[in-house]
Amino acid sequence: MNTPLWEARADLVVVGTGVAGLTAALRARELGLRVLVVTKAAGEDGNTRWAQGGVAVVLPGEHDEGDTVDAHVRDTLVAGAGLCDEAAVEAIIAGGPAAVARLRERGAVFDAAPTGGLARTREGGHSAFRVVHAGGDATGAEVERALLAAASDGRVPVLENHVAVDAVRTPLGQVCGLLVLDGNGVPGVLGAPAVLLASGGLGQLYQATSNPEVATGDGLALALRAGAVAADVEFVQFHPTVLYTGRGARGRCPLVTEAVRGEGAVLVDATGARVMRGVHPLADLAPRDVVAAAITRHMAGGPGGVDDHVFLDATGISDFARRFPTVHAACLAAGVDPAGEPIPVTPAAHFACGGVVSDVDGRTGVTGLYAAGEVARTGLHGANRLASNSLLEGLVVGTRAAEAVAADLALGVLARPSAAVVAELPTAPVADRDSLQRVMSRYAAIGRDAEGLAVVGSVLDLSTVDRRLDSRELVEDAALTVAARALIAAAAEREETRGCHVRTDFTERDDVRWQRSQVVRLNPSGQPVLADPVVARGVA
Ligand SMILES: Cc1cc2nc3c(=O)[nH]c(=O)nc-3n(C[C@H](O)[C@H](O)[C@H](O)COP(=O)(O)OP(=O)(O)OC[C@H]3O[C@@H](n4cnc5c(N)ncnc54)[C@H](O)[C@@H]3O)c2cc1C
């Protein structure tokens, strides 16, 4: 089973059928590239289809009075808590209007305002109503539907149930293809001078998450094994409000979009007291990290805390079922009627702010390897993502990455697939998934300290064995293991509280020591280690 048994060729292989992958594949096709897309599940499986709130964008002629692209940039920088790359933020936000226009040309239908133009809502951290949405609270489903439909004309072949295992590289380390397991676990090689990782996030590091089962950090692990570096991995955003369905909820929990608070709902505790009163000037619409941390503190001991959840009072929203059909259905399924009673909610792992270091054109430090979407760390999100900036990032960077591949191919700087060395299934450390999720949730979620992070390390040491990655499950477990180790290494080193990284033993933000990103790479024995701080400053 070691030797690849099948082979195919393309100019570009894209891993992932979410917003970033499909946008890139469609653009690559327009540019005349032969493109192949692989996904380890069904086409629609991924974070994209679950996105609710919308896409943050300041559209020409359709915005609040005084709202501008610059204001959107400023809000993004504030949310990012000092760690955004300003040039990347400006480039991506400025690309938003064209990216949304292209998406609409491809068939995505956004909700219209009664007065004409697109309806806009507001989410935490935004100073204006600039989040456009579809199907009320089903924006991601519409984006995914439109992109899959556009790709289904046969010109963008999608291989479902094919799991990307490792990059195939030349003796010089350039990427020249992808090692893949097909639906029967048979290894094969997709030879290509360019591989784009659009493999999404890593919410499955934790027991409770808004992310579906596929979000296991595979692209991060693959990129590290290929010699790329990652940054900002300690910053995992916890969404303040997933539906609380009982003690010890596991796996994907239904999200209660922030737009519900944008339309007037407020967080209260069991006594009806407001959770966010006096915490932040924007109160219930404070940035996510602030709201999630405030709820966690409240649950831990504030007056009226119920130890594992609080409530979102949306009873004042008169047309809740029409405006938020997805949330409404999830609430009813859990026996809660949002029109008549507060919705029980709790924070859960939601979004990877960091990832594979790449520029706004998707280029990583490894020739032939590109990254876009949630797997990438472009510098847009810094220490905390501004709500609804990630679909936008996938649209903009997905497009730019395809254009970068076309340009690099034309320049002749990429390796030819024929130069590939023989690809073999790799062996990597694999921890027990249950143990990993349990200790990550207990010690590396919101509120971390040195002692707890060390416990995570010890548990991983005890439960990890080297395995050959010959099944989807092992590829995922190996990825979760690398991601957890990278996260705890960076989180232990960062002795401050900033953005989504909350240290209970270092509760203040420390700009003197820590206004910089940390870079992670794999050492020769395959362990994630922090790179030299001098390199790290170059990234920040
Ligand atoms: C519940 C929820 C609500 C959200 N709401 C919003 C919102 O309102 N606005 C917003 O901007 N963002 C929102 N987000 C975040 C946003 O949805 C994601 O960041 C974005 O969709 C990620 O897109 P992507 O293309 O990078 O990855 P995904 O859409 O996650 O796609 C990843 C793809 O990679 C594939 N894959 C992964 N590993 C492998 C492998 N080894 N081999 C082959 N294929 C692989 C998966 O199968 C999948 O096809 C939300 C996220 C969630 C979970």
PDB file of N, CA, C and O in Angstrom, residues 417-442:
ATOM      1  N   PRO A 417       5.960  18.302 -12.576  1.00  0.00           N
ATOM      2  CA  PRO A 417       5.604  17.073 -11.862  1.00  0.00           C
ATOM      3  C   PRO A 417       6.530  15.908 -12.162  1.00  0.00           C
ATOM      4  O   PRO A 417       6.776  15.086 -11.311  1.00  0.00           O
ATOM      5  N   SER A 418       7.118  15.868 -13.361  1.00  0.00           N
ATOM      6  CA  SER A 418       7.977  14.740 -13.696  1.00  0.00           C
ATOM      7  C   SER A 418       9.215  14.685 -12.807  1.00  0.00           C
ATOM      8  O   SER A 418       9.872  13.645 -12.708  1.00  0.00           O
ATOM      9  N   ALA A 419       9.522  15.785 -12.153  1.00  0.00           N
ATOM     10  CA  ALA A 419      10.697  15.804 -11.282  1.00  0.00           C
ATOM     11  C   ALA A 419      10.405  15.177  -9.924  1.00  0.00           C
ATOM     12  O   ALA A 419      11.254  15.149  -9.045  1.00  0.00           O
ATOM     13  N   ALA A 420       9.209  14.645  -9.744  1.00  0.00           N
ATOM     14  CA  ALA A 420       8.816  14.152  -8.413  1.00  0.00           C
ATOM     15  C   ALA A 420       9.661  12.970  -7.967  1.00  0.00           C
ATOM     16  O   ALA A 420      10.025  12.123  -8.764  1.00  0.00           O
ATOM     17  N   VAL A 421       9.965  12.952  -6.677  1.00  0.00           N
ATOM     18  CA  VAL A 421      10.541  11.742  -6.104  1.00  0.00           C
ATOM     19  C   VAL A 421       9.383  10.776  -5.856  1.00  0.00           C
ATOM     20  O   VAL A 421       8.223  11.161  -5.891  1.00  0.00           O
ATOM     21  N   VAL A 422       9.689   9.531  -5.584  1.00  0.00           N
ATOM     22  CA  VAL A 422       8.623   8.560  -5.318  1.00  0.00           C
ATOM     23  C   VAL A 422       7.918   8.958  -4.021  1.00  0.00           C
ATOM     24  O   VAL A 422       8.558   9.204  -3.002  1.00  0.00           O
ATOM     25  N   ALA A 423       6.599   9.047  -4.105  1.00  0.00           N
ATOM     26  CA  ALA A 423       5.848   9.466  -2.924  1.00  0.00           C
ATOM     27  C   ALA A 423       5.508   8.263  -2.052  1.00  0.00           C
ATOM     28  O   ALA A 423       5.104   7.228  -2.574  1.00  0.00           O
ATOM     29  N   GLU A 424       5.688   8.401  -0.771  1.00  0.00           N
ATOM     30  CA  GLU A 424       5.342   7.318   0.159  1.00  0.00           C
ATOM     31  C   GLU A 424       4.427   7.859   1.239  1.00  0.00           C
ATOM     32  O   GLU A 424       4.559   9.021   1.645  1.00  0.00           O
ATOM     33  N   LEU A 425       3.533   7.024   1.714  1.00  0.00           N
ATOM     34  CA  LEU A 425       2.682   7.467   2.819  1.00  0.00           C
ATOM     35  C   LEU A 425       3.554   7.763   4.031  1.00  0.00           C
ATOM     36  O   LEU A 425       4.383   6.937   4.417  1.00  0.00           O
ATOM     37  N   PRO A 426       3.387   8.950   4.633  1.00  0.00           N
ATOM     38  CA  PRO A 426       4.260   9.314   5.749  1.00  0.00           C
ATOM     39  C   PRO A 426       3.857   8.634   7.055  1.00  0.00           C
ATOM     40  O   PRO A 426       2.728   8.178   7.210  1.00  0.00           O
ATOM     41  N   THR A 427       4.799   8.575   7.968  1.00  0.00           N
ATOM     42  CA  THR A 427       4.527   8.145   9.342  1.00  0.00           C
ATOM     43  C   THR A 427       4.588   9.397  10.220  1.00  0.00           C
ATOM     44  O   THR A 427       5.452  10.248  10.018  1.00  0.00           O
ATOM     45  N   ALA A 428       3.642   9.526  11.137  1.00  0.00           N
ATOM     46  CA  ALA A 428       3.604  10.746  11.964  1.00  0.00           C
ATOM     47  C   ALA A 428       3.034  10.404  13.338  1.00  0.00           C
ATOM     48  O   ALA A 428       2.319   9.408  13.496  1.00  0.00           O
ATOM     49  N   PRO A 429       3.355  11.258  14.344  1.00  0.00           N
ATOM     50  CA  PRO A 429       2.798  11.033  15.680  1.00  0.00           C
ATOM     51  C   PRO A 429       1.283  11.230  15.684  1.00  0.00           C
ATOM     52  O   PRO A 429       0.784  12.206  15.123  1.00  0.00           O
ATOM     53  N   VAL A 430       0.574  10.302  16.301  1.00  0.00           N
ATOM     54  CA  VAL A 430      -0.892  10.350  16.341  1.00  0.00           C
ATOM     55  C   VAL A 430      -1.342  10.160  17.796  1.00  0.00           C
ATOM     56  O   VAL A 430      -1.050   9.140  18.407  1.00  0.00           O
ATOM     57  N   ALA A 431      -2.069  11.153  18.323  1.00  0.00           N
ATOM     58  CA  ALA A 431      -2.589  11.052  19.692  1.00  0.00           C
ATOM     59  C   ALA A 431      -4.021  10.515  19.655  1.00  0.00           C
ATOM     60  O   ALA A 431      -4.698  10.583  18.625  1.00  0.00           O
ATOM     61  N   ASP A 432      -4.472  10.024  20.779  1.00  0.00           N
ATOM     62  CA  ASP A 432      -5.853   9.569  20.897  1.00  0.00           C
ATOM     63  C   ASP A 432      -6.780  10.797  20.845  1.00  0.00           C
ATOM     64  O   ASP A 432      -6.619  11.731  21.626  1.00  0.00           O
ATOM     65  N   ARG A 433      -7.736  10.788  19.898  1.00  0.00           N
ATOM     66  CA  ARG A 433      -8.527  11.988  19.651  1.00  0.00           C
ATOM     67  C   ARG A 433      -9.355  12.411  20.863  1.00  0.00           C
ATOM     68  O   ARG A 433      -9.434  13.595  21.204  1.00  0.00           O
ATOM     69  N   ASP A 434      -9.966  11.455  21.531  1.00  0.00           N
ATOM     70  CA  ASP A 434     -10.803  11.784  22.700  1.00  0.00           C
ATOM     71  C   ASP A 434      -9.996  12.473  23.789  1.00  0.00           C
ATOM     72  O   ASP A 434     -10.406  13.493  24.343  1.00  0.00           O
ATOM     73  N   SER A 435      -8.834  11.885  24.097  1.00  0.00           N
ATOM     74  CA  SER A 435      -7.996  12.478  25.148  1.00  0.00           C
ATOM     75  C   SER A 435      -7.562  13.878  24.735  1.00  0.00           C
ATOM     76  O   SER A 435      -7.575  14.817  25.536  1.00  0.00           O
ATOM     77  N   LEU A 436      -7.179  14.005  23.464  1.00  0.00           N
ATOM     78  CA  LEU A 436      -6.706  15.305  22.973  1.00  0.00           C
ATOM     79  C   LEU A 436      -7.805  16.359  23.101  1.00  0.00           C
ATOM     80  O   LEU A 436      -7.590  17.447  23.645  1.00  0.00           O
ATOM     81  N   GLN A 437      -9.002  16.017  22.631  1.00  0.00           N
ATOM     82  CA  GLN A 437     -10.093  17.006  22.681  1.00  0.00           C
ATOM     83  C   GLN A 437     -10.438  17.372  24.123  1.00  0.00           C
ATOM     84  O   GLN A 437     -10.745  18.519  24.438  1.00  0.00           O
ATOM     85  N   ARG A 438     -10.379  16.367  25.007  1.00  0.00           N
ATOM     86  CA  ARG A 438     -10.741  16.624  26.400  1.00  0.00           C
ATOM     87  C   ARG A 438      -9.747  17.593  27.055  1.00  0.00           C
ATOM     88  O   ARG A 438     -10.135  18.571  27.673  1.00  0.00           O
ATOM     89  N   VAL A 439      -8.439  17.340  26.880  1.00  0.00           N
ATOM     90  CA  VAL A 439      -7.473  18.230  27.553  1.00  0.00           C
ATOM     91  C   VAL A 439      -7.380  19.589  26.877  1.00  0.00           C
ATOM     92  O   VAL A 439      -7.164  20.600  27.548  1.00  0.00           O
ATOM     93  N   MET A 440      -7.579  19.613  25.561  1.00  0.00           N
ATOM     94  CA  MET A 440      -7.569  20.920  24.888  1.00  0.00           C
ATOM     95  C   MET A 440      -8.744  21.777  25.395  1.00  0.00           C
ATOM     96  O   MET A 440      -8.596  22.971  25.623  1.00  0.00           O
ATOM     97  N   SER A 441      -9.901  21.142  25.568  1.00  0.00           N
ATOM     98  CA  SER A 441     -11.075  21.890  26.039  1.00  0.00           C
ATOM     99  C   SER A 441     -10.896  22.349  27.481  1.00  0.00           C
ATOM    100  O   SER A 441     -11.301  23.449  27.864  1.00  0.00           O
ATOM    101  N   ARG A 442     -10.260  21.497  28.274  1.00  0.00           N
ATOM    102  CA  ARG A 442     -10.123  21.815  29.692  1.00  0.00           C
ATOM    103  C   ARG A 442      -9.024  22.861  29.942  1.00  0.00           C
ATOM    104  O   ARG A 442      -9.190  23.755  30.755  1.00  0.00           O
TER     105      ARG A 442
END
